[in-house]
Amino acid sequence: MMENNTQLKEMIRSMVIDVLQGQKQETASSQPVKQVSRGQEPGVFDTVDEAIRAAKEAQLRFEDCTLATREKVIADIRAAMRPRVQELAQKTVEETGMGRVADKVLKLNLTLDKTPGVEDLITECETGDNGMTLYELSPYGVIGAITPSTNPAETLICNSIGMLAAGNAIFFSVHPGAKNLSRELVSELNQVIAKSIGIENLIVTLREPSIESAQEMMLHPDVSLLVVTGGPGVVKQALQSGKKVIGAGAGNPPAFVDETADIKKAAQDIVLGASLDNNILCIAEKSVVAMRQIEPQLVQEMVKVGCVLVDNQQDIQRLVDLTVLPNGTPNKQFVGKNASVILDAAHIPYNGDPRLIILRTPKDHPFAVIEMLMPILPVITVDSFDEGLNVCLLLEAGLHHTATMHSLNMERLNQMARKMKTSIFVKNGPSYAGLGFSGEGTTTFTIATPTGESTTSARCFARRRRCCLTTGFNIR
């Protein structure tokens, strides 16, 4: 009995020592690291190598912290960014010239409210006669993330929450068209994190971003994962780096409306989705495919809720000449601009402040086949469900990004969902329901269709690792 008591005391003593050592390690990992960025902007560097080395040092400290520490960082980021939403929205519009301030406020609040954190890192477990195997998600290290000019603040905050939740540090290669806002946001997030847990440089960027610096980042040996939110060109380049890549590419989402749909609701949903932030969201409806018998009513209802119908062929051609370049790409001068700006430039009369320009076109019209990222929505008429589905497949062009359908026929809804094979498919709602806005589920601004991760979250930014115990822990 005495011997058992001695063993018990020794076990307790050993456990206490382990706990104290763990606390000591946690405290040490929470001490501030030396700030090596130049100037007065924490996390902002002059060279790629300098930034990534600082991020790597910070990440090694961060990965020794507890999950509770990660949760604290994310909670503090949400709290610090919420009072800044209006200002961030305003600055984004001022710098990029795209979108609407009120709509950006909605997107930023959505990002803060519904981007998942540590809770997304789900542990899997298998047990049996031979013991137990755990599958857990651990950090990659330093992630190289490329962000767009269309949703710069939303993407940066969303990616920061998910990537930090997974235990990583991040080098943001931001779009030069939003460099001032992005640099300011990175600096502010660094200050929030340093105040929260005492670690600086978990999020870094460059003072002057460029294509060359993005290429250098992709090939840097200390970057373990590339997350690219941008056009097909930059995704293709990332895929050639030899690294693990999560790539969010282009989309050209069609909206199909059949004769069974609630036409009034379908019109409202399509206008709300397609006009949000002047259509610069990649998930936004880029065309409407409508059954012939309901098309006139659908167009009429869309006009009632804020659209301008352009039905003069000369006006339509002026819009094409104005917004589509000879090489078949959108004129960046009008990307994300208000409908009124485009109508004024085309000398087309209108009333009020229209949300959307709609026009009837054939299925091969430039406005139908090009991802315009403007509040211009073509309406294509079809005579049957099969024809409509084929047109939607043609317009979506195998990008597997997003599609929507308005119908009360469940068989048709399911058939279209199967055939489209898109990362997001919305039934009887606006496209943004697929991001958790007026729809269930979490949100993301990196929808990885080319590489297959779909709507990304913290678990996508972590390695899945397997740990096996060959005895015990089976109580069945």
XYZ file of C-alpha atoms in Angstrom:
476
model
C 0.000 0.000 0.000
C 2.845 2.379 0.927
C 4.578 1.558 -2.343
C 1.391 2.322 -4.303
C 1.039 5.679 -2.510
C 4.630 6.549 -3.361
C 4.035 5.699 -7.006
C 0.833 7.757 -7.027
C 2.629 10.783 -5.505
C 5.408 10.454 -8.070
C 2.861 10.312 -10.895
C 1.097 13.429 -9.585
C 4.432 15.228 -9.175
C 5.365 14.338 -12.748
C 2.002 15.594 -14.060
C 2.340 18.896 -12.200
C 5.835 19.421 -13.628
C 4.492 18.728 -17.137
C 1.674 21.235 -16.677
C 4.013 23.916 -15.339
C 6.427 23.354 -18.200
C 3.559 23.645 -20.668
C 2.430 26.913 -19.090
C 5.977 28.210 -19.219
C 6.219 27.299 -22.901
C 2.866 28.952 -23.642
C 3.935 32.106 -21.816
C 7.209 32.184 -23.696
C 5.423 31.753 -27.019
C 3.200 34.706 -26.155
C 6.098 37.117 -25.686
C 6.451 39.779 -28.384
C 8.919 39.006 -31.162
C 11.219 41.643 -32.513
C 9.485 43.822 -35.098
C 11.714 43.739 -38.180
C 9.515 45.639 -40.631
C 10.701 49.082 -41.651
C 8.846 52.310 -41.044
C 5.808 52.712 -38.859
C 3.597 50.003 -40.397
C 3.772 46.683 -38.529
C 3.802 43.711 -40.872
C 4.694 45.795 -43.943
C 8.068 45.042 -45.563
C 10.173 46.151 -48.491
C 11.206 42.697 -49.765
C 9.543 39.317 -50.121
C 12.314 37.448 -48.321
C 12.312 39.832 -45.374
C 8.543 39.525 -44.988
C 8.426 35.738 -45.262
C 11.314 35.232 -42.820
C 9.498 37.385 -40.265
C 6.264 35.472 -40.854
C 8.036 32.136 -40.451
C 9.515 33.204 -37.109
C 6.099 34.361 -35.925
C 4.408 31.146 -37.071
C 6.847 28.933 -35.171
C 5.810 30.729 -31.992
C 2.142 30.691 -32.913
C 1.964 26.949 -33.566
C 3.118 26.293 -30.003
C 0.111 28.216 -28.670
C -3.138 26.566 -27.622
C -6.346 26.468 -29.640
C -7.761 28.851 -27.061
C -5.063 31.342 -28.087
C -6.114 31.076 -31.725
C -9.742 31.593 -30.690
C -8.758 34.709 -28.778
C -6.922 36.143 -31.785
C -9.929 35.605 -34.046
C -12.380 37.037 -31.515
C -10.196 40.126 -31.128
C -9.946 40.562 -34.902
C -13.733 40.416 -35.238
C -14.179 42.934 -32.417
C -11.537 45.329 -33.758
C -12.758 45.264 -37.361
C -16.464 45.736 -36.698
C -16.260 49.488 -35.920
C -14.099 49.904 -39.031
C -16.548 48.380 -41.521
C -18.020 51.631 -42.855
C -14.597 53.226 -43.260
C -13.129 50.146 -44.945
C -16.046 50.057 -47.384
C -15.621 53.738 -48.196
C -11.862 53.439 -48.698
C -12.294 50.384 -50.931
C -14.618 52.232 -53.289
C -12.377 55.300 -53.291
C -9.232 53.346 -54.164
C -10.599 50.724 -56.553
C -13.433 52.740 -58.100
C -15.621 49.633 -57.987
C -18.817 48.719 -56.195
C -21.156 50.452 -53.758
C -20.265 51.441 -50.202
C -23.510 50.138 -48.712
C -23.067 46.756 -50.401
C -19.467 46.472 -49.226
C -20.673 47.116 -45.686
C -22.992 44.106 -46.055
C -20.148 41.928 -47.335
C -17.717 42.971 -44.622
C -20.259 42.314 -41.872
C -20.982 38.935 -43.443
C -17.253 38.154 -43.349
C -16.981 39.056 -39.666
C -20.159 37.209 -38.714
C -19.935 33.963 -40.677
C -16.298 33.121 -41.472
C -15.619 29.954 -39.435
C -12.682 29.777 -37.038
C -11.141 27.039 -34.892
C -14.470 25.216 -34.646
C -14.003 24.217 -38.287
C -10.984 22.027 -37.414
C -12.855 18.788 -36.862
C -10.976 15.766 -35.469
C -11.811 12.339 -36.902
C -11.282 9.106 -34.967
C -11.354 5.390 -35.718
C -11.181 2.657 -33.075
C -11.137 -1.116 -33.254
C -9.401 -4.266 -32.040
C -6.016 -2.855 -33.027
C -6.288 0.428 -31.140
C -7.119 3.971 -32.236
C -6.257 6.276 -35.133
C -6.748 10.028 -35.035
C -6.941 12.335 -38.050
C -6.184 15.901 -37.042
C -5.608 19.166 -38.860
C -2.323 20.998 -38.315
C -0.717 24.152 -39.761
C 1.055 24.326 -43.107
C 3.362 27.098 -41.857
C 3.525 30.246 -43.974
C 0.747 30.590 -46.539
C 1.197 32.777 -49.598
C -2.190 34.341 -50.351
C -3.037 36.416 -53.418
C -6.029 38.747 -53.089
C -8.111 40.553 -55.748
C -9.063 44.182 -56.236
C -12.766 43.313 -56.463
C -13.146 42.173 -52.841
C -9.850 43.194 -51.213
C -10.837 43.835 -47.589
C -13.381 40.996 -47.458
C -10.929 38.445 -48.859
C -8.070 39.610 -46.636
C -10.129 39.445 -43.435
C -11.837 36.176 -44.395
C -8.540 34.480 -45.272
C -6.863 35.849 -42.129
C -9.514 34.334 -39.876
C -9.443 30.926 -41.551
C -5.668 30.700 -41.941
C -4.920 31.862 -38.397
C -7.523 29.423 -37.065
C -5.512 26.662 -38.727
C -2.326 27.923 -37.022
C -0.605 29.530 -40.003
C 1.105 32.821 -40.743
C 0.194 34.624 -43.970
C 2.073 36.568 -46.628
C -0.523 38.578 -48.550
C 0.396 39.382 -52.133
C -2.293 41.990 -52.683
C -3.618 43.445 -55.917
C -1.789 46.683 -56.797
C -5.173 48.276 -57.468
C -6.023 47.982 -53.768
C -2.541 48.238 -52.259
C -3.142 51.210 -49.955
C -6.232 49.761 -48.304
C -4.643 46.301 -48.076
C -1.383 47.593 -46.586
C -3.282 49.606 -43.995
C -5.459 46.602 -43.140
C -2.481 44.245 -42.752
C -0.790 46.755 -40.469
C -3.899 47.153 -38.347
C -4.450 43.400 -38.074
C -0.844 43.024 -36.919
C -1.438 45.539 -34.170
C -4.604 43.722 -33.090
C -2.764 40.388 -32.940
C 0.239 41.833 -31.092
C -2.046 43.394 -28.506
C -4.050 40.171 -28.233
C -1.267 37.578 -27.815
C 2.043 39.424 -28.160
C 3.130 37.973 -31.507
C 3.911 40.271 -34.418
C 4.209 39.516 -38.145
C 1.704 36.684 -38.304
C 0.248 38.616 -41.230
C 2.669 40.372 -43.585
C 2.678 42.142 -46.933
C 4.839 44.385 -49.100
C 4.897 48.141 -49.190
C 4.822 48.058 -53.017
C 3.222 44.895 -54.457
C 3.964 43.815 -58.025
C 3.620 40.878 -60.388
C 7.315 40.142 -59.889
C 6.982 40.022 -56.099
C 3.985 37.678 -56.406
C 6.073 35.366 -58.580
C 8.936 35.488 -56.083
C 6.541 34.627 -53.257
C 5.190 31.615 -55.163
C 8.684 30.141 -55.420
C 9.954 31.034 -51.938
C 11.103 27.891 -50.082
C 9.468 28.953 -46.807
C 5.979 29.242 -48.332
C 4.216 25.909 -47.922
C 0.802 26.615 -49.431
C -0.474 29.034 -52.081
C -4.031 30.360 -51.888
C -4.930 32.350 -54.987
C -8.117 34.404 -55.275
C -7.943 35.912 -58.732
C -8.208 35.353 -62.461
C -7.331 32.174 -64.393
C -3.898 33.514 -65.372
C -2.553 33.870 -61.856
C -4.106 30.544 -60.810
C -2.374 28.809 -63.721
C 0.944 30.391 -62.766
C 0.546 29.248 -59.149
C -0.173 25.690 -60.286
C 3.189 25.680 -62.074
C 5.053 26.508 -58.847
C 5.289 22.895 -57.701
C 3.583 23.757 -54.396
C 0.198 22.810 -52.996
C -2.285 25.333 -54.453
C -5.825 26.323 -53.555
C -7.048 28.283 -56.563
C -10.195 30.388 -56.902
C -10.833 31.071 -60.569
C -13.367 32.737 -62.818
C -17.112 32.155 -62.884
C -19.980 33.018 -65.233
C -23.081 31.984 -63.281
C -26.377 31.580 -65.167
C -29.801 31.881 -63.516
C -32.465 29.576 -64.997
C -36.160 30.446 -64.519
C -38.759 27.910 -65.664
C -42.521 28.242 -66.047
C -43.284 26.758 -62.599
C -41.317 29.402 -60.667
C -42.717 32.141 -58.452
C -41.935 34.782 -61.071
C -42.186 37.817 -58.823
C -39.838 36.319 -56.231
C -37.466 35.045 -58.918
C -37.210 38.551 -60.392
C -36.504 40.087 -56.988
C -33.913 37.444 -56.106
C -32.079 37.755 -59.420
C -31.920 41.551 -59.228
C -30.716 41.440 -55.621
C -28.013 38.898 -56.404
C -26.839 40.304 -59.728
C -26.726 43.924 -58.574
C -24.942 43.388 -55.237
C -21.797 45.532 -55.326
C -22.396 46.133 -59.032
C -21.932 42.463 -59.961
C -18.223 42.187 -59.068
C -18.830 39.091 -56.942
C -17.794 35.996 -58.896
C -20.906 34.150 -57.668
C -23.331 36.843 -58.896
C -25.820 36.037 -61.650
C -24.168 36.924 -64.969
C -27.063 35.924 -67.248
C -30.718 34.884 -67.083
C -32.117 31.948 -69.042
C -35.925 32.101 -69.087
C -38.687 29.925 -70.511
C -40.516 31.741 -73.295
C -43.980 31.651 -71.697
C -42.840 33.501 -68.547
C -40.077 35.709 -69.965
C -42.232 38.837 -70.531
C -43.581 38.704 -66.966
C -40.096 38.083 -65.554
C -38.636 41.082 -67.391
C -41.566 43.246 -66.291
C -41.064 42.267 -62.653
C -37.327 42.945 -62.879
C -38.020 46.448 -64.158
C -40.356 47.005 -61.204
C -37.576 46.244 -58.712
C -34.889 48.529 -60.093
C -33.779 47.486 -63.575
C -33.513 49.520 -66.772
C -34.608 47.549 -69.836
C -32.578 48.453 -72.913
C -34.488 47.123 -75.942
C -33.198 49.311 -78.751
C -30.592 47.407 -80.787
C -28.536 50.524 -81.440
C -28.399 51.237 -77.690
C -27.387 47.636 -77.007
C -24.587 47.889 -79.577
C -23.374 51.136 -77.984
C -23.212 49.326 -74.640
C -21.180 46.538 -76.233
C -18.790 48.970 -77.936
C -18.371 50.835 -74.659
C -17.805 47.930 -72.279
C -16.202 45.156 -74.364
C -12.691 45.648 -75.738
C -11.727 44.408 -79.246
C -9.876 41.461 -77.675
C -13.116 40.242 -76.081
C -12.356 41.279 -72.502
C -14.314 43.692 -70.299
C -13.320 47.350 -70.361
C -11.857 47.838 -66.884
C -13.004 51.443 -66.946
C -16.551 50.176 -66.329
C -15.953 47.090 -64.163
C -17.897 47.464 -60.915
C -19.329 50.843 -61.877
C -22.915 51.869 -61.103
C -25.443 51.212 -63.850
C -26.029 54.968 -64.097
C -22.357 55.562 -64.969
C -22.522 53.059 -67.821
C -25.851 54.396 -69.109
C -24.568 57.973 -69.026
C -21.460 57.012 -70.975
C -23.640 55.255 -73.577
C -26.057 58.225 -73.718
C -29.033 56.044 -72.773
C -31.784 57.782 -70.750
C -33.014 56.392 -67.416
C -34.769 57.436 -64.222
C -33.466 57.402 -60.651
C -30.534 55.238 -59.594
C -31.038 51.882 -61.353
C -29.441 48.802 -59.837
C -29.144 46.832 -63.047
C -29.244 47.083 -66.845
C -31.145 44.233 -68.519
C -31.445 43.421 -72.214
C -32.580 40.532 -74.392
C -29.769 38.748 -76.218
C -29.000 35.455 -77.981
C -26.983 32.843 -76.084
C -23.744 33.705 -77.918
C -23.886 37.443 -77.234
C -20.742 38.984 -75.669
C -22.670 39.987 -72.541
C -23.736 36.348 -72.105
C -20.420 34.570 -72.655
C -18.003 37.074 -71.043
C -17.723 37.482 -67.267
C -18.346 41.232 -67.397
C -18.320 42.071 -63.653
C -20.711 44.938 -64.389
C -24.402 45.535 -63.596
C -25.389 44.372 -67.103
C -27.577 41.272 -67.268
C -28.564 39.561 -70.542
C -31.853 37.628 -70.728
C -31.889 34.603 -73.052
C -35.182 32.939 -74.034
C -35.578 29.152 -74.422
C -38.489 26.886 -75.349
C -37.931 23.896 -73.064
C -36.229 22.785 -69.876
C -33.719 20.676 -71.792
C -32.797 23.607 -74.028
C -32.484 25.888 -70.997
C -30.231 23.442 -69.177
C -27.973 23.109 -72.221
C -27.750 26.895 -72.565
C -26.815 27.193 -68.885
C -24.093 24.577 -69.356
C -22.815 26.486 -72.378
C -22.725 29.823 -70.544
C -21.130 28.404 -67.383
C -18.447 26.968 -69.681
C -17.340 24.155 -67.402
C -15.964 26.519 -64.772
C -17.945 24.650 -62.084
C -18.328 27.839 -60.079
C -21.932 28.897 -59.401
C -25.409 28.524 -60.873
C -28.939 29.302 -59.686
C -32.388 28.040 -60.624
C -35.914 29.214 -59.887
C -38.497 26.438 -60.148
C -41.088 24.566 -58.109
C -40.282 21.321 -59.949
C -38.005 19.326 -57.638
C -36.991 16.866 -60.336
C -35.757 19.722 -62.545
C -33.974 21.419 -59.661
C -32.122 18.218 -58.821
C -31.333 17.446 -62.452
C -29.804 20.879 -63.009
C -27.811 20.631 -59.779
C -26.358 17.296 -60.932
C -25.576 18.436 -64.468
C -24.034 21.823 -63.590
C -21.560 20.333 -61.080
C -20.909 23.797 -59.650
C -19.256 24.557 -56.317
C -22.340 26.598 -55.391
C -25.876 25.870 -56.589
C -28.706 28.026 -55.256
C -32.349 26.984 -55.599
C -35.057 29.658 -55.449
C -32.893 32.394 -53.965
C -30.354 35.101 -54.798
C -26.865 33.916 -55.652
C -25.406 35.346 -52.449
C -27.424 32.835 -50.414
C -24.616 30.483 -51.437
C -22.275 32.593 -49.301
C -24.500 32.315 -46.239
C -26.122 35.739 -46.763
C -29.889 35.174 -46.527
C -28.966 31.496 -46.670
C -27.657 28.875 -44.267
C -24.006 27.980 -43.864
C -20.710 29.769 -43.405
C -19.180 32.324 -45.744
C -16.006 32.579 -47.775
C -14.524 34.871 -50.407
C -12.178 32.212 -51.786
C -14.191 29.694 -53.805
C -11.679 27.186 -55.102
C -13.216 25.701 -58.227
C -10.098 24.919 -60.337
C -8.459 22.939 -57.525
C -11.665 21.426 -56.120
C -11.845 22.667 -52.508
C -15.019 24.659 -53.325
C -16.081 27.021 -50.522
C -12.916 27.205 -48.430
C -12.655 27.429 -44.645
C -10.070 26.845 -41.914
C -9.885 23.100 -42.527
C -8.776 23.746 -46.130
C -5.770 25.684 -44.817
C -4.518 22.799 -42.644
C -2.707 19.534 -43.269
C -4.661 16.347 -42.494
C -2.365 14.161 -40.393
C -2.806 10.619 -39.108
C -1.750 9.517 -35.621
C -2.051 5.819 -34.697
C -2.068 4.171 -31.236
C -1.845 0.383 -31.548
C -3.146 -0.548 -28.088
C -6.012 0.583 -25.879
C -8.754 3.172 -26.175
C -11.287 0.692 -27.516
C -14.119 0.219 -24.990
C -16.657 -1.511 -27.228
